Short mmCIF file of C-alpha atoms in Angstrom, two decimals:
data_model
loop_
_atom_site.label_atom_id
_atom_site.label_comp_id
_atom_site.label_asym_id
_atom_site.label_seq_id
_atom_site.Cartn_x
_atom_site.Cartn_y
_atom_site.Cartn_z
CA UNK A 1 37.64 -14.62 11.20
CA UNK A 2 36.34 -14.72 7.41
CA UNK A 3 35.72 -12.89 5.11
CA UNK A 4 34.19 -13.12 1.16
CA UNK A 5 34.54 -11.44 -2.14
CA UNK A 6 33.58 -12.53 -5.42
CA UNK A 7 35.69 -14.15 -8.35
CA UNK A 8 35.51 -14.51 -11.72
CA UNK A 9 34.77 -17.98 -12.37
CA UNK A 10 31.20 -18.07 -10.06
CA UNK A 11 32.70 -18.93 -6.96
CA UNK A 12 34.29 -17.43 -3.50
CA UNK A 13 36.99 -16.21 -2.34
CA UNK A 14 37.00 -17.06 1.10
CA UNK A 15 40.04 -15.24 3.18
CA UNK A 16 41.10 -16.92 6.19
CA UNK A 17 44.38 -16.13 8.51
CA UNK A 18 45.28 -14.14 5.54
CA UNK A 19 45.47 -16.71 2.72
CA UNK A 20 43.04 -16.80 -0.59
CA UNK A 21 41.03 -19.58 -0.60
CA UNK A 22 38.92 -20.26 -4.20
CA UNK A 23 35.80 -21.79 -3.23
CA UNK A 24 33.90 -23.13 -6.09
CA UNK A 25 30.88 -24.56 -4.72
CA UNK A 26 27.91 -23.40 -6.76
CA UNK A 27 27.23 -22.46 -10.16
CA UNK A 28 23.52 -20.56 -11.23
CA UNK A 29 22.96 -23.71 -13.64
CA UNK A 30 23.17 -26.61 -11.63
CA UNK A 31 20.99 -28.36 -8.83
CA UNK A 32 23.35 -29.76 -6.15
CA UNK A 33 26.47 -28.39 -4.91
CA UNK A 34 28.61 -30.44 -2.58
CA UNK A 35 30.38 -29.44 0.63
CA UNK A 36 34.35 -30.47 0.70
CA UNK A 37 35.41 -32.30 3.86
CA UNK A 38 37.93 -28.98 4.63
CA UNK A 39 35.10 -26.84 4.51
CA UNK A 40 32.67 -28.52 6.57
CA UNK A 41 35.71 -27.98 9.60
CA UNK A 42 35.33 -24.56 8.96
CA UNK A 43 33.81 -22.58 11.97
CA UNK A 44 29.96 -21.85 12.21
CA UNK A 45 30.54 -17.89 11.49
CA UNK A 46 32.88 -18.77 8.40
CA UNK A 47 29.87 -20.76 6.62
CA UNK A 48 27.25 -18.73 7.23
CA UNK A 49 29.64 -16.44 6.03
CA UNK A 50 29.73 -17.76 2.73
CA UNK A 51 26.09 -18.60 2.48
CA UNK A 52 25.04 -15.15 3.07
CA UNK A 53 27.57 -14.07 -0.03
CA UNK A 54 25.93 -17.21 -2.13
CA UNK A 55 22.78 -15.72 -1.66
CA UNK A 56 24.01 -12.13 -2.11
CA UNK A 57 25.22 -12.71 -5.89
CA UNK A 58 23.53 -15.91 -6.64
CA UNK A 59 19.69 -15.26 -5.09
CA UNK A 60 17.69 -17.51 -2.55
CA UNK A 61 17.37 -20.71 -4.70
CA UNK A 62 21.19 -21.23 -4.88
CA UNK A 63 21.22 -20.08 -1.23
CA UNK A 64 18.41 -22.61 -0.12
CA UNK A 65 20.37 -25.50 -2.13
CA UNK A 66 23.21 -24.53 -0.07
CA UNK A 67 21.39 -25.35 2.94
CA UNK A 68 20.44 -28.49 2.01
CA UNK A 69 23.71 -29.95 1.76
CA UNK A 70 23.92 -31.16 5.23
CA UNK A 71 22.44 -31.18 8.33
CA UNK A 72 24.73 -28.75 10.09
CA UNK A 73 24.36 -26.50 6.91
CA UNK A 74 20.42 -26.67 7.30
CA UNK A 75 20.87 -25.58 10.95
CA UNK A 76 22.65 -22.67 10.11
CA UNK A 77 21.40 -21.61 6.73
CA UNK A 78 17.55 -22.62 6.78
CA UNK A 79 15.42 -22.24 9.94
CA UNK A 80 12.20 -22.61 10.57
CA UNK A 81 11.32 -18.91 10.58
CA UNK A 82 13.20 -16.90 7.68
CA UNK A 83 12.31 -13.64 9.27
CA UNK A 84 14.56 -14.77 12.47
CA UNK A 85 17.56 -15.05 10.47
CA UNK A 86 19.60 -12.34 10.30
CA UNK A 87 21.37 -13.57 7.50
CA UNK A 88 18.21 -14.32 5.68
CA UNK A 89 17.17 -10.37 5.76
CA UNK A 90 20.76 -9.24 4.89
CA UNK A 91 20.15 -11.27 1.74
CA UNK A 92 16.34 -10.18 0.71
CA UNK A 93 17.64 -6.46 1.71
CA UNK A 94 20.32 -7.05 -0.78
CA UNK A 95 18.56 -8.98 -3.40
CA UNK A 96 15.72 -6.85 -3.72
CA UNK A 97 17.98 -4.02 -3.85
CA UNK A 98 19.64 -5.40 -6.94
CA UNK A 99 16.80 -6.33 -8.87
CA UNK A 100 14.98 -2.83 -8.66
CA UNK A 101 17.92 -1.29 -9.57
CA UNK A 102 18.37 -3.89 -12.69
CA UNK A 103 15.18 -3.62 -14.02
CA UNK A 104 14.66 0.61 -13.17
CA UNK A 105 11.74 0.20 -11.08
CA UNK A 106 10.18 3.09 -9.51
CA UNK A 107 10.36 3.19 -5.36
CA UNK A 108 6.24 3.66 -5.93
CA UNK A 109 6.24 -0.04 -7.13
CA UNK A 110 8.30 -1.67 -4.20
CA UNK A 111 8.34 0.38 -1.41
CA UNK A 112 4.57 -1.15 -0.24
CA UNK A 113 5.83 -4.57 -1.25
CA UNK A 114 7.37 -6.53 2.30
CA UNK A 115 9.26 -9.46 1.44
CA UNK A 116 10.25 -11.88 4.80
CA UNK A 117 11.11 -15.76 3.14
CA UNK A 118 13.38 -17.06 0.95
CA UNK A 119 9.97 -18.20 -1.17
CA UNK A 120 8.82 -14.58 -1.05
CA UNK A 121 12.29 -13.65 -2.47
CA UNK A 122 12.51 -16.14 -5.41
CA UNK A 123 9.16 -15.59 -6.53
CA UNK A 124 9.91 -11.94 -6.43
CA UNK A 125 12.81 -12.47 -8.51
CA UNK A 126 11.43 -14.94 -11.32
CA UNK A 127 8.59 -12.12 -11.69
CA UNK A 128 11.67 -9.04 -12.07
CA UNK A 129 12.50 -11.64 -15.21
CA UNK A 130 9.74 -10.71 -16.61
CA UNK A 131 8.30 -7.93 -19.08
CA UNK A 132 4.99 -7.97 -16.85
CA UNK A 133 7.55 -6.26 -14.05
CA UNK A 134 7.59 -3.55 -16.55
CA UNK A 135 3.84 -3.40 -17.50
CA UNK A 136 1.24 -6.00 -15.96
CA UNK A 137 -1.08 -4.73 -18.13
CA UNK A 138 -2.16 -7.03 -21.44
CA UNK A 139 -4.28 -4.13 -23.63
CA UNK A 140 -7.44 -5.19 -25.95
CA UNK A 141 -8.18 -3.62 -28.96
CA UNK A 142 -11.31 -1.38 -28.66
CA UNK A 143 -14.16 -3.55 -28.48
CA UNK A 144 -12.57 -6.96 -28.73
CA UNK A 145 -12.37 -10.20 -26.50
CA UNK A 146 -9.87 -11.90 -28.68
CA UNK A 147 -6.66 -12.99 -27.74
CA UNK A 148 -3.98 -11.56 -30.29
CA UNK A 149 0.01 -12.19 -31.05
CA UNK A 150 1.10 -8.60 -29.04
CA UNK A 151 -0.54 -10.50 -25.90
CA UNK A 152 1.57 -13.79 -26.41
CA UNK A 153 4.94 -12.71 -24.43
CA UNK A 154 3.03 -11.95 -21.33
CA UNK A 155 0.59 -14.81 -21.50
CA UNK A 156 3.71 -16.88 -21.85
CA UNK A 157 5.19 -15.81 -18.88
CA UNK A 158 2.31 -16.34 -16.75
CA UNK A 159 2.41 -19.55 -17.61
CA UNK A 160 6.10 -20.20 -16.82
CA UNK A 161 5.36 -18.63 -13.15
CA UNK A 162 2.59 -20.69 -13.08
CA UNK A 163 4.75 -23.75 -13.73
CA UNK A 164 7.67 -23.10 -11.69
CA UNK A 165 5.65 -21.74 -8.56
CA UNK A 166 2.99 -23.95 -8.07
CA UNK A 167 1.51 -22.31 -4.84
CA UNK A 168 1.22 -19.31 -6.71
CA UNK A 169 -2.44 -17.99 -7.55
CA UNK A 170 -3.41 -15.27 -10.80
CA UNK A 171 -5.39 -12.65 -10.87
CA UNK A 172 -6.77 -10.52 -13.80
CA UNK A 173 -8.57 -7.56 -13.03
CA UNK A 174 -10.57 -6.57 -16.24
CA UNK A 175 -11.82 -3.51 -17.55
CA UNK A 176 -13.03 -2.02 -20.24
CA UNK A 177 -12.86 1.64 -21.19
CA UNK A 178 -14.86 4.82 -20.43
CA UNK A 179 -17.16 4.93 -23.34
CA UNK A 180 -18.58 1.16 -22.80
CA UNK A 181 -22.19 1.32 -22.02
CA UNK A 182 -23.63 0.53 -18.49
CA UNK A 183 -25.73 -2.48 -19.95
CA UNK A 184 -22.63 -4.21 -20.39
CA UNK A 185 -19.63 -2.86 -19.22
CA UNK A 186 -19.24 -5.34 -16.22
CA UNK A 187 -19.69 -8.39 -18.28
CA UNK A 188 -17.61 -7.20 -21.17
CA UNK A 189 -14.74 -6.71 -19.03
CA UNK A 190 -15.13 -9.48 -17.28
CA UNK A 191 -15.27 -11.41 -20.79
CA UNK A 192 -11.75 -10.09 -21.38
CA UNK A 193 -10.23 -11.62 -18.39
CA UNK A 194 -11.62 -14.95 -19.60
CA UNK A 195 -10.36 -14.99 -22.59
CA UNK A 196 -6.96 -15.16 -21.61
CA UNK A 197 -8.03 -17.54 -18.33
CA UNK A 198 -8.81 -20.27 -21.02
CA UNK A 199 -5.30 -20.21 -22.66
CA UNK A 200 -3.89 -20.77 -19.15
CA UNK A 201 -2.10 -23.13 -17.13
CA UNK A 202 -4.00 -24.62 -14.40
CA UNK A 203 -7.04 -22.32 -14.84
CA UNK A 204 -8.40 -23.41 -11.21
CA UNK A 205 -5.16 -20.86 -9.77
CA UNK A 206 -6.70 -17.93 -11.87
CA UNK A 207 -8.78 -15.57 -10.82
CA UNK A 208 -10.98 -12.96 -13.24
CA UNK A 209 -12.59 -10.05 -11.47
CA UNK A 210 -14.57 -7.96 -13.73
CA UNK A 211 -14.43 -4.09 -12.79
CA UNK A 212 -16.70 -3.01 -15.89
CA UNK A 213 -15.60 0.53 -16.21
CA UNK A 214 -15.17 2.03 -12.87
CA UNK A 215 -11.56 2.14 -12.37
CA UNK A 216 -11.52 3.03 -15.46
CA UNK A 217 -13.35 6.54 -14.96
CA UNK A 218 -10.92 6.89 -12.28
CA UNK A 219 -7.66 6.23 -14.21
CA UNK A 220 -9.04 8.67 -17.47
CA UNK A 221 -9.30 11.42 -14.38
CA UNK A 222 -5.68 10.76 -13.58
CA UNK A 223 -2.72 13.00 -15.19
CA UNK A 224 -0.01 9.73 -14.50
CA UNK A 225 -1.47 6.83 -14.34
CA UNK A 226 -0.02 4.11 -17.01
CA UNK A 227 -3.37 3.16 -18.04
CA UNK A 228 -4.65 6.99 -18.55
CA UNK A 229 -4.53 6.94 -22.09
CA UNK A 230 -6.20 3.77 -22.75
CA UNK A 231 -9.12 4.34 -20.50
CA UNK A 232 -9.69 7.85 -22.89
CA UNK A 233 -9.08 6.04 -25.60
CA UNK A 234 -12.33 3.47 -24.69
CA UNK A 235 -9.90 0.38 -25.12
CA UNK A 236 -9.79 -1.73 -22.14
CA UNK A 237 -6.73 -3.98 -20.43
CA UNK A 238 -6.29 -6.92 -18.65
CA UNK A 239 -4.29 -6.65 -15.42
CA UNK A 240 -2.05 -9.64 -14.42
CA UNK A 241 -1.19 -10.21 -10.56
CA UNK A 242 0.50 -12.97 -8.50
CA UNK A 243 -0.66 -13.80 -5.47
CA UNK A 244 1.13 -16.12 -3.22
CA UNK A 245 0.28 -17.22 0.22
CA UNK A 246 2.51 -18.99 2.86
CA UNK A 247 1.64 -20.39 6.52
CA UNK A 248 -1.40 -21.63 8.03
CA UNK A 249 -4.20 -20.08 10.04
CA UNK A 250 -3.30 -16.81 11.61
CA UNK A 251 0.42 -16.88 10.33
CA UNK A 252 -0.91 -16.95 6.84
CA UNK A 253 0.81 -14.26 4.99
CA UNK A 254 0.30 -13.11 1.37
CA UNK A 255 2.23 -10.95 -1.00
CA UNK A 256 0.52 -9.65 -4.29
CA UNK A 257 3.19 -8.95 -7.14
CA UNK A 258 3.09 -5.94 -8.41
CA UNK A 259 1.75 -4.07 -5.07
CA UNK A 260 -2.17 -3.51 -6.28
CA UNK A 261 -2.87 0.45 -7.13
CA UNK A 262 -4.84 2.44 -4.13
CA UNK A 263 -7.32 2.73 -6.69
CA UNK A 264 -8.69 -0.96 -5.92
CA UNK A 265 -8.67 0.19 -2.14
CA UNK A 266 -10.95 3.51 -2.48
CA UNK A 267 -13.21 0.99 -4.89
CA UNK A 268 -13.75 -1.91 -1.81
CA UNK A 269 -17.49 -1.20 -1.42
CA UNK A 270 -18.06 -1.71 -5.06
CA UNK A 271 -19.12 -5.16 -5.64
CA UNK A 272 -17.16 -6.75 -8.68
CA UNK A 273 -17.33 -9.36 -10.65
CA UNK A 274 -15.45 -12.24 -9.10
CA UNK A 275 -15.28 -15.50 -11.20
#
């Protein structure tokens, strides 16, 4: 039997028949790692043993690279359905635990959100590395369209994600506030979302759905929501989602990052402005 713990120089201590083993086999920074003849005699148990702590501390990419150092390592790391592998779970379980604790996130945000694949995980992840975990929203001055320097962080980081995940979709829901008349309040907000569509990467991944002002009325009504005071205010926001999609046909599964508000779900017979 094995057994892991960490070390301090970004490797494993493997434990085997009661002697310390340092395995250094993967640091965060690099691309490859490569297998040593000794442990690739190791039994099946004792290397999935030490993939499952790689992916623990290290997260699904180093994990997945792990896999993909030989064909026996594939077999037991990386099967064809994540959500068979035991191993797999223990490691989103763990890794999502970790990364809602590091960044303070309410259980409101995550406890909706169902992560099953290693892709599911990593994308998760990148997005936690991000200020828009915090806040997705990108706020507008009252009655402007303009892109300004508060709104470059987040714009930059949907372009990174955009880069690095190129099966990943956007979507920015825009709004304007409660004072906007009814003329125009549809097309204004939609306006918004454009505005920051043209400064993106890729903008045939991006999504802008206009909501004029009627989740607005509904977040000014609200004593919590984030938005509240902005809605009063009559200054509008920009709302930034991912949206990724894996499988085919009728295994096609999709995950929207962060979890989308029930107020978009009590609002499905309005008809918005999709563009």
């Amino acid at each position: 039997p094995a057994t892991c713990s960490n070390s301090p120089s970004n490797g494993v201590i493997l434990r085997i028949k009661g002697h310390n083993l340092l395995i250094d086999l993967w640091r965060v920074n690099t691309s490859t790692i490569k297998m040593t003849d000794y442990l690739l005699q190791l039994h099946d148990d004792a290397l999935i043993n030490i993939g499952e702590y790689a992916g623990k501390i290290y997260g699904p990419e180093t994990y997945t690279r792990l896999g993909q150092t030989c064909k026996r390592m594939k077999r037991l790391l990386l099967p064809d359905d994540d959500a068979s592998s035991q191993t797999i779970q223990n490691i989103i379980r763990s890794r999502k635990a970790y990364c809602t604790a590091q960044r303070s996130m309410s259980l409101e945000t995550t406890q909706d959100l169902t992560i099953k694949s290693l892709k599911e995980l990593a994308l998760f992840e990148a997005w936690c590395d991000t200020p828009l975990c915090d806040d997705n929203r990108i706020p507008f001055p009252f009655a402007s369209v303009d892109i300004d320097e508060s709104m470059h962080d987040k714009i930059h980081y949907i372009m990174k994600i955009m880069q690095r995940y190129r099966s990943v979709t956007v979507q920015l829901d825009s709004h304007c506030g409660t004072i906007a008349p009814n003329s125009v309040a549809t097309s204004f907000s939609r306006s918004r979302g454009e505005s920051i569509k043209d400064v993106l990467y890729d903008q045939t991944r991006v999504e802008v759905i206009g909501w004029g002002k009627r989740i607005a009325n509904k977040v000014a009504r609200s004593d919590n929501h984030a938005f509240g005071e902005l809605a009063r205010e009559g200054r509008g926001w920009v709302e930034v989602y991912f949206v990724f999609s894996d499988g085919g046909g009728d295994t096609t599964r999709t995950i929207i990052l962060p979890p989308r508000h029930e107020f978009y779900d009590r609002d499905r017979s309005a008809t918005a402005d999709r563009r």
